[in-house]
Coordinates of C-alpha atoms in Angstrom, one line a residue:
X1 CA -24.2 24.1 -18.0
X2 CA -24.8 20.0 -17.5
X3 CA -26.3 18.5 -14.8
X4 CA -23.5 16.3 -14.0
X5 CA -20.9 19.4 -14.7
X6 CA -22.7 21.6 -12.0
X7 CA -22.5 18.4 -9.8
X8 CA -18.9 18.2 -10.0
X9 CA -18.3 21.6 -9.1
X10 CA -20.2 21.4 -6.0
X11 CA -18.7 18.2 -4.9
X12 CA -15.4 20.3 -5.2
X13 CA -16.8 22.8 -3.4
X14 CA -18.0 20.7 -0.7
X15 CA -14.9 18.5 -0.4
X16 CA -12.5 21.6 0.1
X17 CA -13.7 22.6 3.6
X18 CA -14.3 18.5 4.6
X19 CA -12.4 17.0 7.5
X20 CA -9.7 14.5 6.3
X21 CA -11.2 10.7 6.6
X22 CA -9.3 8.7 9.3
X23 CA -10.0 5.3 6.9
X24 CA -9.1 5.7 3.2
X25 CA -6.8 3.4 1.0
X26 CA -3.7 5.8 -0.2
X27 CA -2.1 3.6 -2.8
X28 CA 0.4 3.1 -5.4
X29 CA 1.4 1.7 -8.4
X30 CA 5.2 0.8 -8.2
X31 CA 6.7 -0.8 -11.0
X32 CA 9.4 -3.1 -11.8
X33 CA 9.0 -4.1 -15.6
X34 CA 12.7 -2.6 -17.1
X35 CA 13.0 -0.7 -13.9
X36 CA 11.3 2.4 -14.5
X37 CA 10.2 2.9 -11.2
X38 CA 12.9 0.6 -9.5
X39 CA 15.3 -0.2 -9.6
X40 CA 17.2 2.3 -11.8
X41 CA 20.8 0.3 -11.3
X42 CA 21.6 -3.3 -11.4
X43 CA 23.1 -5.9 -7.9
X44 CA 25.9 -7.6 -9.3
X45 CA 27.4 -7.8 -5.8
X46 CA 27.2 -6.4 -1.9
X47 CA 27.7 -2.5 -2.9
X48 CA 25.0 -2.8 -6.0
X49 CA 22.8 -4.7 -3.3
X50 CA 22.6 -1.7 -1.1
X51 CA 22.8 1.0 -3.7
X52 CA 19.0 -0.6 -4.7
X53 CA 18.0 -1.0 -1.0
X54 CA 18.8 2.3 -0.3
X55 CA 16.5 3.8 -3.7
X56 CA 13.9 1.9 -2.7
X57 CA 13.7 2.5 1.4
X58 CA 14.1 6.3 0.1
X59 CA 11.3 6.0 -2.5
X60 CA 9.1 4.7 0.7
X61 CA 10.4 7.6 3.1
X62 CA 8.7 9.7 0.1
X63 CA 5.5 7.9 -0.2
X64 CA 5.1 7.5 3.6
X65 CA 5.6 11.1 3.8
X66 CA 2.6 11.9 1.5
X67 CA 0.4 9.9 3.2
X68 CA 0.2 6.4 1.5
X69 CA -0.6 3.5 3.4
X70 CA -1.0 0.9 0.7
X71 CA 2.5 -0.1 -1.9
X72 CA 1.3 -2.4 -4.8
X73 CA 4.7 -3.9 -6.1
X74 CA 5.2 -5.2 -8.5
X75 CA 6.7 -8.6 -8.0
X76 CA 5.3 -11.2 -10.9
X77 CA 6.6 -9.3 -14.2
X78 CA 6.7 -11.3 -17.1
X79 CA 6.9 -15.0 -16.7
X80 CA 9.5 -13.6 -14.1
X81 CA 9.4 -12.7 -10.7
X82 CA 11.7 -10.4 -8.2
X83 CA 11.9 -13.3 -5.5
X84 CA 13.3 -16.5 -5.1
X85 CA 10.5 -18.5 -6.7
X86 CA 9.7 -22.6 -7.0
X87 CA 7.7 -22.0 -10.6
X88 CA 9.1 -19.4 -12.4
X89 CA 12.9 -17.4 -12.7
X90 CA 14.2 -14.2 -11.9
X91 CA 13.3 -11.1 -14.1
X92 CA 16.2 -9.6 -15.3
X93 CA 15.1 -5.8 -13.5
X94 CA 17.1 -6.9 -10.6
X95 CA 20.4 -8.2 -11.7
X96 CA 20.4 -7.1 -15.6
X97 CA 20.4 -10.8 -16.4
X98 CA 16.9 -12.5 -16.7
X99 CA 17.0 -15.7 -15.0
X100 CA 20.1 -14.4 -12.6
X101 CA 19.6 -14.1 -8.8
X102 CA 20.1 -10.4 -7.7
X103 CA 21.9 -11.8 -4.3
X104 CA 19.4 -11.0 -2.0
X105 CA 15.3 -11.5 -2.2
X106 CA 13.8 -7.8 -3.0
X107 CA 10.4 -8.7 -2.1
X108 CA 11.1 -9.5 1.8
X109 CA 13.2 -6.8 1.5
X110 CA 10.6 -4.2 0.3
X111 CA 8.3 -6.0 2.8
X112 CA 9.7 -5.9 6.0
X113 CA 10.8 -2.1 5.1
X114 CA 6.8 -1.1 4.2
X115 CA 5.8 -3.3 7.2
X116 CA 8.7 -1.1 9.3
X117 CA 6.6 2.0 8.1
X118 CA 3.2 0.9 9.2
X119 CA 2.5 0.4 5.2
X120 CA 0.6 -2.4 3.6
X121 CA 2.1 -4.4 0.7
X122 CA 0.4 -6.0 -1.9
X123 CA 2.1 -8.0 -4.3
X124 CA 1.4 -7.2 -7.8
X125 CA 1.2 -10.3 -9.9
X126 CA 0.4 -9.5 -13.8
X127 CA -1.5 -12.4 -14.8
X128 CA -2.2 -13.2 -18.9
X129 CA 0.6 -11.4 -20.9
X130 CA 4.1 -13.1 -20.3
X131 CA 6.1 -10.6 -22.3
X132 CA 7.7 -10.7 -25.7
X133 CA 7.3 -13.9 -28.1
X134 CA 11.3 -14.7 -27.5
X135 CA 12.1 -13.1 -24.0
X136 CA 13.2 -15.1 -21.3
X137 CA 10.6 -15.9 -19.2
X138 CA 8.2 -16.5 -22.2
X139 CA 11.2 -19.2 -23.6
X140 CA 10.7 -20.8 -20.6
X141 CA 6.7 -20.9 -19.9
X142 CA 6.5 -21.7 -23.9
X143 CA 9.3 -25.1 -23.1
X144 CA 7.2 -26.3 -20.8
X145 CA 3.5 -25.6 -21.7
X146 CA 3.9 -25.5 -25.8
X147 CA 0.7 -24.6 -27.2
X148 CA -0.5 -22.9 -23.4
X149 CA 1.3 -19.8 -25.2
X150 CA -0.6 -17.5 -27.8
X151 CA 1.2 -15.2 -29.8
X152 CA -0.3 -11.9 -30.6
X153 CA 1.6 -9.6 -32.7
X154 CA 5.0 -10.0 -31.2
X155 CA 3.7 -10.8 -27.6
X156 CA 3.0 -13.9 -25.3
X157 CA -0.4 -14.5 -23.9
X158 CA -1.5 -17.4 -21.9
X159 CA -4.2 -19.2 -22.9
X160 CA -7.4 -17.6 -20.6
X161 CA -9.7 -20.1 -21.7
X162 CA -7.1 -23.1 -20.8
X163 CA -7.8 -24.9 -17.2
X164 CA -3.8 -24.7 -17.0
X165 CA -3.5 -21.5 -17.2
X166 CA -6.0 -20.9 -14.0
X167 CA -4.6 -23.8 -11.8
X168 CA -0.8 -22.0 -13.0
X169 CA -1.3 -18.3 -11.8
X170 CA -3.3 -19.7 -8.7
X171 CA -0.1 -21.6 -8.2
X172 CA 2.2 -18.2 -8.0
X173 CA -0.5 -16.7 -6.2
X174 CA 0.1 -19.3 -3.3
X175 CA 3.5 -19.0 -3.3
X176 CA 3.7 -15.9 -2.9
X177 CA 0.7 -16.2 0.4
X178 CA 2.3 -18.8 1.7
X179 CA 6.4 -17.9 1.6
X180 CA 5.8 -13.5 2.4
X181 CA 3.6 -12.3 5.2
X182 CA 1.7 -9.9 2.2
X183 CA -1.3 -8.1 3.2
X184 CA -2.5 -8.8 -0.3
X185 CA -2.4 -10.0 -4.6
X186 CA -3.4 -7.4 -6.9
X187 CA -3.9 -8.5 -10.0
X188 CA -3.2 -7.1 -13.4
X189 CA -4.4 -7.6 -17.0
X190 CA -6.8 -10.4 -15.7
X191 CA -8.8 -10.5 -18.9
X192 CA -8.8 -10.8 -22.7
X193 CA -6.1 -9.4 -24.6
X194 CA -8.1 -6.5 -26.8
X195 CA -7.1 -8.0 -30.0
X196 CA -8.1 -11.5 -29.6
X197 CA -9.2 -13.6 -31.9
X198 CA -12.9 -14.7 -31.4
X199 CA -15.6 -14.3 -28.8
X200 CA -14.4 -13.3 -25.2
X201 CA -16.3 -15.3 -22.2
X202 CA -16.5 -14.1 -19.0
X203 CA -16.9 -17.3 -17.1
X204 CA -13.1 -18.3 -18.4
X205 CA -12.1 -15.0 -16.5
X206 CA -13.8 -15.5 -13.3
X207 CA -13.0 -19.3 -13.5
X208 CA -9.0 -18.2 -13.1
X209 CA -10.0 -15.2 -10.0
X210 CA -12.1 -18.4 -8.6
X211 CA -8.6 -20.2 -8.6
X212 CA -6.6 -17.7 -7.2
X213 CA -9.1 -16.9 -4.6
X214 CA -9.2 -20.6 -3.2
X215 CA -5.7 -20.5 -2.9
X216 CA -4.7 -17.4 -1.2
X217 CA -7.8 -17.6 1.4
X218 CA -7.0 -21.2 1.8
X219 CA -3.4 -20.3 3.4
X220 CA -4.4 -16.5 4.9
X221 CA -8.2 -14.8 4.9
X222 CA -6.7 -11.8 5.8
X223 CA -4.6 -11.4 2.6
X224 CA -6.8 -8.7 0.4
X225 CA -7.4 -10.1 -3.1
X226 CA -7.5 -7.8 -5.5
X227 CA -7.1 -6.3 -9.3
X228 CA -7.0 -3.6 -11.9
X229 CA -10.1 -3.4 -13.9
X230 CA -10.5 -1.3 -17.3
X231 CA -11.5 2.4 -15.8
X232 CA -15.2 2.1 -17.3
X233 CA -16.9 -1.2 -16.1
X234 CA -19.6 -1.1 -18.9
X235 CA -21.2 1.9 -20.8
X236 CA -23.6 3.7 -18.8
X237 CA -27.1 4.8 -19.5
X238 CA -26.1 8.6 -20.2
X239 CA -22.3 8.1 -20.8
X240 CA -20.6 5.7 -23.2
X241 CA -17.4 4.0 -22.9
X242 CA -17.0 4.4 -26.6
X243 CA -15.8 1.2 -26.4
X244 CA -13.1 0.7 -24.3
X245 CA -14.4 -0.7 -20.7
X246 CA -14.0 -4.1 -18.2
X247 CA -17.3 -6.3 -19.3
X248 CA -18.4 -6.0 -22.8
X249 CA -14.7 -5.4 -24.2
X250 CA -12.6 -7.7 -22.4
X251 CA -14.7 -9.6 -20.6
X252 CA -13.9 -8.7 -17.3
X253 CA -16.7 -8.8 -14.6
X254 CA -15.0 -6.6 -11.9
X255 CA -18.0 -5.6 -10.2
X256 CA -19.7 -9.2 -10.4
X257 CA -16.0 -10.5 -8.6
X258 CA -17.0 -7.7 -5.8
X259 CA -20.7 -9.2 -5.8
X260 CA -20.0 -12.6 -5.5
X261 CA -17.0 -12.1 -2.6
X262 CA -14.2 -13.1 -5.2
X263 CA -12.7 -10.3 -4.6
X264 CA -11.9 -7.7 -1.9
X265 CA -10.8 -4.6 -3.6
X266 CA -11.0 -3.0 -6.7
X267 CA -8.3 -0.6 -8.7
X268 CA -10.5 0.8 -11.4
X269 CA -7.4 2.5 -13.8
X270 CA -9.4 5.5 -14.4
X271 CA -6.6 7.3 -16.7
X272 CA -9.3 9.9 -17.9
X273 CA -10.8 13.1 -17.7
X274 CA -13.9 15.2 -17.4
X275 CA -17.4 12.7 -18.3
X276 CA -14.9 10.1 -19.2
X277 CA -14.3 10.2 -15.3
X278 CA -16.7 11.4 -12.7
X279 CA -20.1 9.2 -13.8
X280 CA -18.0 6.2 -13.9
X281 CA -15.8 6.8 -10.5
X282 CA -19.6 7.0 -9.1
X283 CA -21.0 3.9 -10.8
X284 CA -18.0 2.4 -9.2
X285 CA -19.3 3.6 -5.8
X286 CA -22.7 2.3 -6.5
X287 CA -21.6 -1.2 -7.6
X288 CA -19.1 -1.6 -4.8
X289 CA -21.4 -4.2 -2.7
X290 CA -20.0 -3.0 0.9
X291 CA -16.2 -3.7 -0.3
X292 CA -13.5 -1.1 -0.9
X293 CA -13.2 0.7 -4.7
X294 CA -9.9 2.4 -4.9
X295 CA -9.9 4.8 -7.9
X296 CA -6.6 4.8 -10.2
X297 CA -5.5 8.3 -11.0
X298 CA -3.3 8.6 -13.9
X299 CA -1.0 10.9 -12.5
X300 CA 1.4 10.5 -15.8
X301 CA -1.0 12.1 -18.0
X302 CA 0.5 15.3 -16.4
X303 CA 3.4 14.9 -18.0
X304 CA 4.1 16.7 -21.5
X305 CA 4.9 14.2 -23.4
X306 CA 1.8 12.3 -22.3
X307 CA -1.3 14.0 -22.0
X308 CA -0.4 17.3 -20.7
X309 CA -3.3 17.6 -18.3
X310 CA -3.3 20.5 -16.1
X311 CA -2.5 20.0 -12.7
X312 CA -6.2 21.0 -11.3
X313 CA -7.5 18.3 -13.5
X314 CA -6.2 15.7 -10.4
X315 CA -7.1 17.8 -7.7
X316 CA -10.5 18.0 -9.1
X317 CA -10.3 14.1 -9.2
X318 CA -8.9 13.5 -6.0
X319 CA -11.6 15.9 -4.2
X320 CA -14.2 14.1 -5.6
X321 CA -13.6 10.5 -5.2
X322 CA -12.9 11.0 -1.5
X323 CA -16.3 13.0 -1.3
X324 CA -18.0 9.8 -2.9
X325 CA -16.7 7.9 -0.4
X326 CA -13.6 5.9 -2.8
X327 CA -9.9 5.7 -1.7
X328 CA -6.8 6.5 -4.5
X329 CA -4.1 5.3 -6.2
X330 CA -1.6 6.9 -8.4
X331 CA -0.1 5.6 -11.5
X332 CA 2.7 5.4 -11.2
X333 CA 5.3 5.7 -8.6
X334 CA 7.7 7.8 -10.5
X335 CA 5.5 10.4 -12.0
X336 CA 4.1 10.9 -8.3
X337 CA 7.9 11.7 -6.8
X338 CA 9.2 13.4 -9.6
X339 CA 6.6 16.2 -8.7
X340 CA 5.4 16.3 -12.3
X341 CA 3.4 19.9 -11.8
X342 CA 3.8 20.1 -8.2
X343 CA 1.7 16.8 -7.9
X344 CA 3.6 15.5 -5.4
X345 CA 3.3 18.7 -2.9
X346 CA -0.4 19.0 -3.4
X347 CA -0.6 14.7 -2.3
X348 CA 1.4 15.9 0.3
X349 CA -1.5 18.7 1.6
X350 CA -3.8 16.8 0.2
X351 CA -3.5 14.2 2.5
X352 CA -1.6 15.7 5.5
X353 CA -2.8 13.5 8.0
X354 CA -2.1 9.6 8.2
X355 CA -5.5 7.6 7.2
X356 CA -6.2 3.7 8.1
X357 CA -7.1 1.3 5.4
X358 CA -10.8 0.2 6.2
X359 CA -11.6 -3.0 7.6
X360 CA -12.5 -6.3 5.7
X361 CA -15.9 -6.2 8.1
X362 CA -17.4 -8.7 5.6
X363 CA -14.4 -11.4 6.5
X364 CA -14.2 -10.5 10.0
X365 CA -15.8 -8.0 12.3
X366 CA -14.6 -9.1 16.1
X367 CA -12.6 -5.8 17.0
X368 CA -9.8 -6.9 19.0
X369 CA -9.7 -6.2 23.1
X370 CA -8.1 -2.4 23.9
X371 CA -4.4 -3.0 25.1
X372 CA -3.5 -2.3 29.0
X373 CA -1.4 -0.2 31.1
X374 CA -0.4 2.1 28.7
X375 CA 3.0 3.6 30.4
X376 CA 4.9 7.7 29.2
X377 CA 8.0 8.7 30.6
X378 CA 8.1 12.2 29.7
X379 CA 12.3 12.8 28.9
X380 CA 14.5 16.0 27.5
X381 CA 14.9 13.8 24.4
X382 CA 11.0 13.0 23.9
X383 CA 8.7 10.5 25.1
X384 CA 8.8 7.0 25.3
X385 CA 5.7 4.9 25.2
X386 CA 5.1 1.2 26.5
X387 CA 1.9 -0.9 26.8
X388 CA 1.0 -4.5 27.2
X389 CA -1.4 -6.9 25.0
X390 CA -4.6 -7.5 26.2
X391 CA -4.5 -10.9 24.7
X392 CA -1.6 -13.0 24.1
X393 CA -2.9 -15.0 20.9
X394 CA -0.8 -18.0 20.6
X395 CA -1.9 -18.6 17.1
X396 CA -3.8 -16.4 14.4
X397 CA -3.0 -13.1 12.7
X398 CA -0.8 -10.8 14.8
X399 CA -1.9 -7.3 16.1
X400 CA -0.4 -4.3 15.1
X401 CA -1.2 -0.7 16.9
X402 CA -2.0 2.7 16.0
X403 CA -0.8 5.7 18.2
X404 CA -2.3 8.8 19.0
X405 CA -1.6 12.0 20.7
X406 CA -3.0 15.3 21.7
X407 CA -2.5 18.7 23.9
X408 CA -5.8 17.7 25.3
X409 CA -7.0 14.8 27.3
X410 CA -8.7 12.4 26.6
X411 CA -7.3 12.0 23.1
X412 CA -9.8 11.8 20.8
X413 CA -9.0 8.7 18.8
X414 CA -11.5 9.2 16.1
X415 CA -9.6 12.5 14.1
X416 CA -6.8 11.6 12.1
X417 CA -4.9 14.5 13.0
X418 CA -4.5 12.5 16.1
X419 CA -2.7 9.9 14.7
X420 CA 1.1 9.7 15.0
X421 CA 2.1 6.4 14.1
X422 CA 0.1 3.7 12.3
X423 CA 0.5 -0.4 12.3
X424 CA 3.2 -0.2 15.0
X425 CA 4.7 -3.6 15.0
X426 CA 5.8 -3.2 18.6
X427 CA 4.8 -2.7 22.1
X428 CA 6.5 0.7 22.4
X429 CA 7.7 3.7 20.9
X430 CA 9.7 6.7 21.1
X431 CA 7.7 10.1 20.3
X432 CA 10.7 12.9 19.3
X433 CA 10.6 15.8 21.1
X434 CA 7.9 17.8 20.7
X435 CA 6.2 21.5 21.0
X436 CA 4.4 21.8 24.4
X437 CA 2.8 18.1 26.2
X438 CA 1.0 15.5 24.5
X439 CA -1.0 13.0 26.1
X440 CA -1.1 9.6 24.1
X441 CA -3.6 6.8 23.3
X442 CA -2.6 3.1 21.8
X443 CA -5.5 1.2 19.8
X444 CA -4.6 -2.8 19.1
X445 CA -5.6 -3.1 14.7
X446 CA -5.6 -7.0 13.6
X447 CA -4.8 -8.2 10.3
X448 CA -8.0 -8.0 9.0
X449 CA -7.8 -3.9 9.6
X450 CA -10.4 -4.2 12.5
X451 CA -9.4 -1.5 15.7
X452 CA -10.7 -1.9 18.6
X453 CA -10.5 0.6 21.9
X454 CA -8.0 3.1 22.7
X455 CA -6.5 2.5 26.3
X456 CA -5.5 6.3 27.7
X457 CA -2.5 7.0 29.2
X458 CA -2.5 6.4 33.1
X459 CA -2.0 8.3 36.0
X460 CA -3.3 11.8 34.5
X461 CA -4.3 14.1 37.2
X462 CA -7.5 16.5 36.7
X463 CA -6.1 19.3 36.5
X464 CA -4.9 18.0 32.8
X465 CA -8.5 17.2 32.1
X466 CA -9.5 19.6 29.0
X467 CA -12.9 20.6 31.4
X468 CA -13.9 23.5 28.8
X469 CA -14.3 20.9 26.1
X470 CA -16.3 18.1 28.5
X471 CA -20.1 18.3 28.5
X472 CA -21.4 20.0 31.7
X473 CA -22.9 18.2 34.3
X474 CA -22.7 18.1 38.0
X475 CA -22.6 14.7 39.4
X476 CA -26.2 13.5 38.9
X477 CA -27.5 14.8 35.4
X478 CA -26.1 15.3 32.4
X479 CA -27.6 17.5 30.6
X480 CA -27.1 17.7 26.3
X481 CA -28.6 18.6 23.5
X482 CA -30.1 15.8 21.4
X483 CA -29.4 15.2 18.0
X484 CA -32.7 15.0 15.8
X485 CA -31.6 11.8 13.8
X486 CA -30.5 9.8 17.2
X487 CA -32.8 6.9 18.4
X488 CA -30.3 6.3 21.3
X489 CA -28.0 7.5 23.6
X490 CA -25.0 5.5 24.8
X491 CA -22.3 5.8 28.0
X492 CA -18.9 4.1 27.6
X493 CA -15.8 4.2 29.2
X494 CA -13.0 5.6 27.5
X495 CA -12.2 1.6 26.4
X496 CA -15.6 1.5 24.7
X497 CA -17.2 -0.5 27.1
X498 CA -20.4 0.4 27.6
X499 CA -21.9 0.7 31.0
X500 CA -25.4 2.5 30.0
X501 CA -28.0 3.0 27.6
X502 CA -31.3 5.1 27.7
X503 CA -33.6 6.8 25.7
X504 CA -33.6 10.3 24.3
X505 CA -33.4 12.4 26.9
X506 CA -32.7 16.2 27.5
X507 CA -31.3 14.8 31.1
X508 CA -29.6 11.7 31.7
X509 CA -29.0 10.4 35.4
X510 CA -25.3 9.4 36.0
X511 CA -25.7 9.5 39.9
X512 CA -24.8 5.7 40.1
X513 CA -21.9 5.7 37.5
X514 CA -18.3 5.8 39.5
X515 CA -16.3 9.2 39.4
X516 CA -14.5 8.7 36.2
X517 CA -14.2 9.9 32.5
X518 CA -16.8 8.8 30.0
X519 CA -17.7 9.8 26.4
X520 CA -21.5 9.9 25.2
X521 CA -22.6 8.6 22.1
X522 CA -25.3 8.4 19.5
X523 CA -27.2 5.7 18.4
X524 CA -29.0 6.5 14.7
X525 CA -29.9 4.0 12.4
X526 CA -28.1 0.5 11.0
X527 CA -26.9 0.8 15.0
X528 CA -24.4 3.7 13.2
X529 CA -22.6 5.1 16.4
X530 CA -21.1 9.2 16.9
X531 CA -19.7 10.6 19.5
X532 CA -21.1 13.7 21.2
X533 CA -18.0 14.3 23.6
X534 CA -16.6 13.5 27.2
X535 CA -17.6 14.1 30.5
X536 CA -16.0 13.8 34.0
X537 CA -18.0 13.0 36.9
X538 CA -17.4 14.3 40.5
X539 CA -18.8 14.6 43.5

């Protein structure tokens, strides 16, 4: 058996009995182009309006309820968009009419209902191709830029070696940023057409994502930029492409954009299988410079009349790329919710608990303060929570919050089983009744994905205290057992602050710390923290 085949098999192995990762980007693809994800009816007045409302806030229901956190819509089609824009006109997926107004605009709509959900959106803006040679939106791109407009086979290209055509997209790119709170732009099909004519450069390529780039970080930092690179960057030095990948074909320099900070995020459409799969989803990983590498998994191919694969053919995928460390995201929408081979129930087990997309540490890294008073009035009908902000930011990014809960206190806010609600937009919340008593923790998130402390419920009495899971000590020394890769050990209140740090130690003195709950942590290397538990003193 291969090397790399044996590998794979153990990274399966492995992965099975892992704990679920509380930060992981859960994505997907949901398309608009003829409505073959949505919408599958046309708005010609009030009653078609919500009959498309009401697919789409199901569809989300769906997705929320197999665990993604991160809906890339898309919203730039063809030389058409499905909002009100300034530069281009309405795609016809809305309203059956290209160029016609739908009545309402579906991207605040789909917004505000992910946002509503404690989902990300990204706006998915397909960049070169502006559909067929005598379509609407090509008609009109073609009237006003002439010769911007390359026609390959029956198809419309703009120009990627034309100034215009960068300063153009970077254009629709800032409308978009500046008009819809987004929390990103995913690019598509920001390269070469495959069949074009002549030598491909890559600096044309990187000279539009340049453009883009300037524009969205000009108006918000926050907003993730990001795109969908050819699933094989470049052939490797034991696998081959066989001539279908990102660089050499159509030159696309995904991993150089991660280098250089042009981008945040890659979407890697990794519609393959076996070889053709696992050593480039790890080149990926190894290239990734620090920022996030979200593998595309071609969930379609399950379908007969695609590929056929067999449904452990994705599991095997998805075990892998969240042992290496990568996040996922299905093509497409549909394929996912139709079940195709019970795919839909495994993402559903798969990924049981809720996960938080990982930070942007490499924009921003100030964690917000922890909130205060965190308030539970326990009722017959459930529990309702309240809290105050810590800090009442008068301008910048807004804070969302995450929520957990557990039968034991302190909740441990570092599982995601823990979780219950994610990106809260509000300052309360009501828990549904619920098997036996939870006890609740609130953590404020920005817009840059940074958390910072939990605040703990107040006015827990010790008897509630889960003693048989604290560490043992009696008032003056704690006493542990110490981790052979920690170089220190750290105290902190349960609101992360901490109040001391010593040595390794079998014994710690706490005599001077006030009675109180505190967890203990580990210091290893890269200042890498764990924790090692709680502990209550008393005297």
């Amino acid at each position: 058996m291969k090397k790399s085949a044996l590998f794979i098999i153990f990274l399966c192995m492995t992965v099975m009995g892992m704990a679920q990762p509380k930060w992981e980007v859960r994505a997907v693809w949901l398309t608009t182009i003829g409505g073959i994800d949505w919408p599958s009816t046309y708005a010609h007045d009030g009653r078609g309006i919500a009959e498309q409302q009401r697919q789409l806030t199901d569809m989300l229901d769906r997705l929320k309820a197999a665990g993604i956190n991160t809906v890339l819509l898309q919203t730039r089609v063809r030389a058409t968009t499905i909002y009100p824009s300034d530069i281009e006109p309405w795609d016809g997926c809305l309203s059956g009419r290209p160029g016609k107004s739908p009545g309402y605009d579906a991207l605040q709509f789909a917004l505000d209902e992910c946002h509503r959900r404690g989902m990300e959106l990204h706006a998915w803006v397909v960049t070169i191709p502006v559909g067929k040679w005598n379509t609407y939106g090509c008609q009109q791109l073609r009237k006003r830029y002439g010769t911007l407009i390359r026609k390959i086979g029956d198809e419309g290209y703009m120009n990627p070696e034309s100034p215009t055509t960068a300063s153009y997209i970077a254009d629709i790119c800032e409308e978009i940023t500046r008009k819809y709170d987004i929390d990103g732009i995913h690019l598509d099909y920001i390269r070469y057409p495959e069949t074009w004519r002549g030598a491909k450069h890559e600096e044309y390529i990187t000279n539009i994502v340049k453009a883009i780039n300037r524009k969205v970080k000009l108006y918000k930092p926050w907003v993730k930029l990001s795109c969908s690179p050819i699933g094989k960057y470049d052939d490797l030095s034991r696998y081959r492409s066989n001539g279908w990948n990102a660089r050499s074909r159509v030159a696309q320099d995904a991993q150089g954009w991660l280098r250089d900070g042009l981008m945040d995020q890659l979407y890697p459409m990794m519609y393959f299988s076996g070889n053709n799969f696992y050593p480039f989803a790890i080149d990926w990983k190894e290239q990734s410079f620090g920022r996030q590498v979200i593998s595309g998994l071609g969930v379609y191919m399950l379908h007969p009349r695609e590929r056929n694969w067999p449904i452990d053919e994705v599991k095997r995928q998805m075990n892998v790329v969240r042992e290496i460390g990568m996040g996922h995201c299905y093509f497409r929408a549909k394929f996912l919710l139709d079940n195709v081979k019970g795919v839909y129930d495994f993402v559903c087990w798969h990924d049981r608990y809720p996960a938080l997309v990982p930070p942007m540490t490499w924009a921003q890294s100030m964690e917000p303060t922890a909130p205060k008073s965190l308030k539970v009035e326990r009722k017959a009908e459930g529990d309702k929570l309240s809290w105050m902000e810590a800090d009442d930011k008068s301008d910048g990014p807004y804070l969302v919050y995450n929520i957990y809960a557990s039968t034991t206190y302190p909740v441990d806010v570092t599982k995601a089983e823990n979780l219950i609600a994610t990106r809260h937009l509000w300052r309360s919340i009501n828990v549904p009744k619920h098997q036996g008593q939870w006890y609740y923790a609130v953590t404020a998130q920005d817009r840059y994905g940074n958390e910072g402390p939990a605040v703990q419920e107040a006015n827990v009495s010790r008897q509630d205290y889960n003693v048989s899971a604290m560490l043992p000590n009696d008032g003056r020394k704690l006493k542990i057992d110490i981790p052979s890769d920690a170089k220190l050990l750290q105290i902190a209140t349960l609101q992360g602050l901490v109040v001391k740090t010593c040595l390794n130690e079998p014994q710690i003195n706490i005599s001077t710390l006030p009675e109180g709950i505190y967890q203990l942590r580990t210091v290893q290397k890269k200042g890498i923290t764990h924790r090692l538990g709680f502990f209550v003193v008393r005297r």
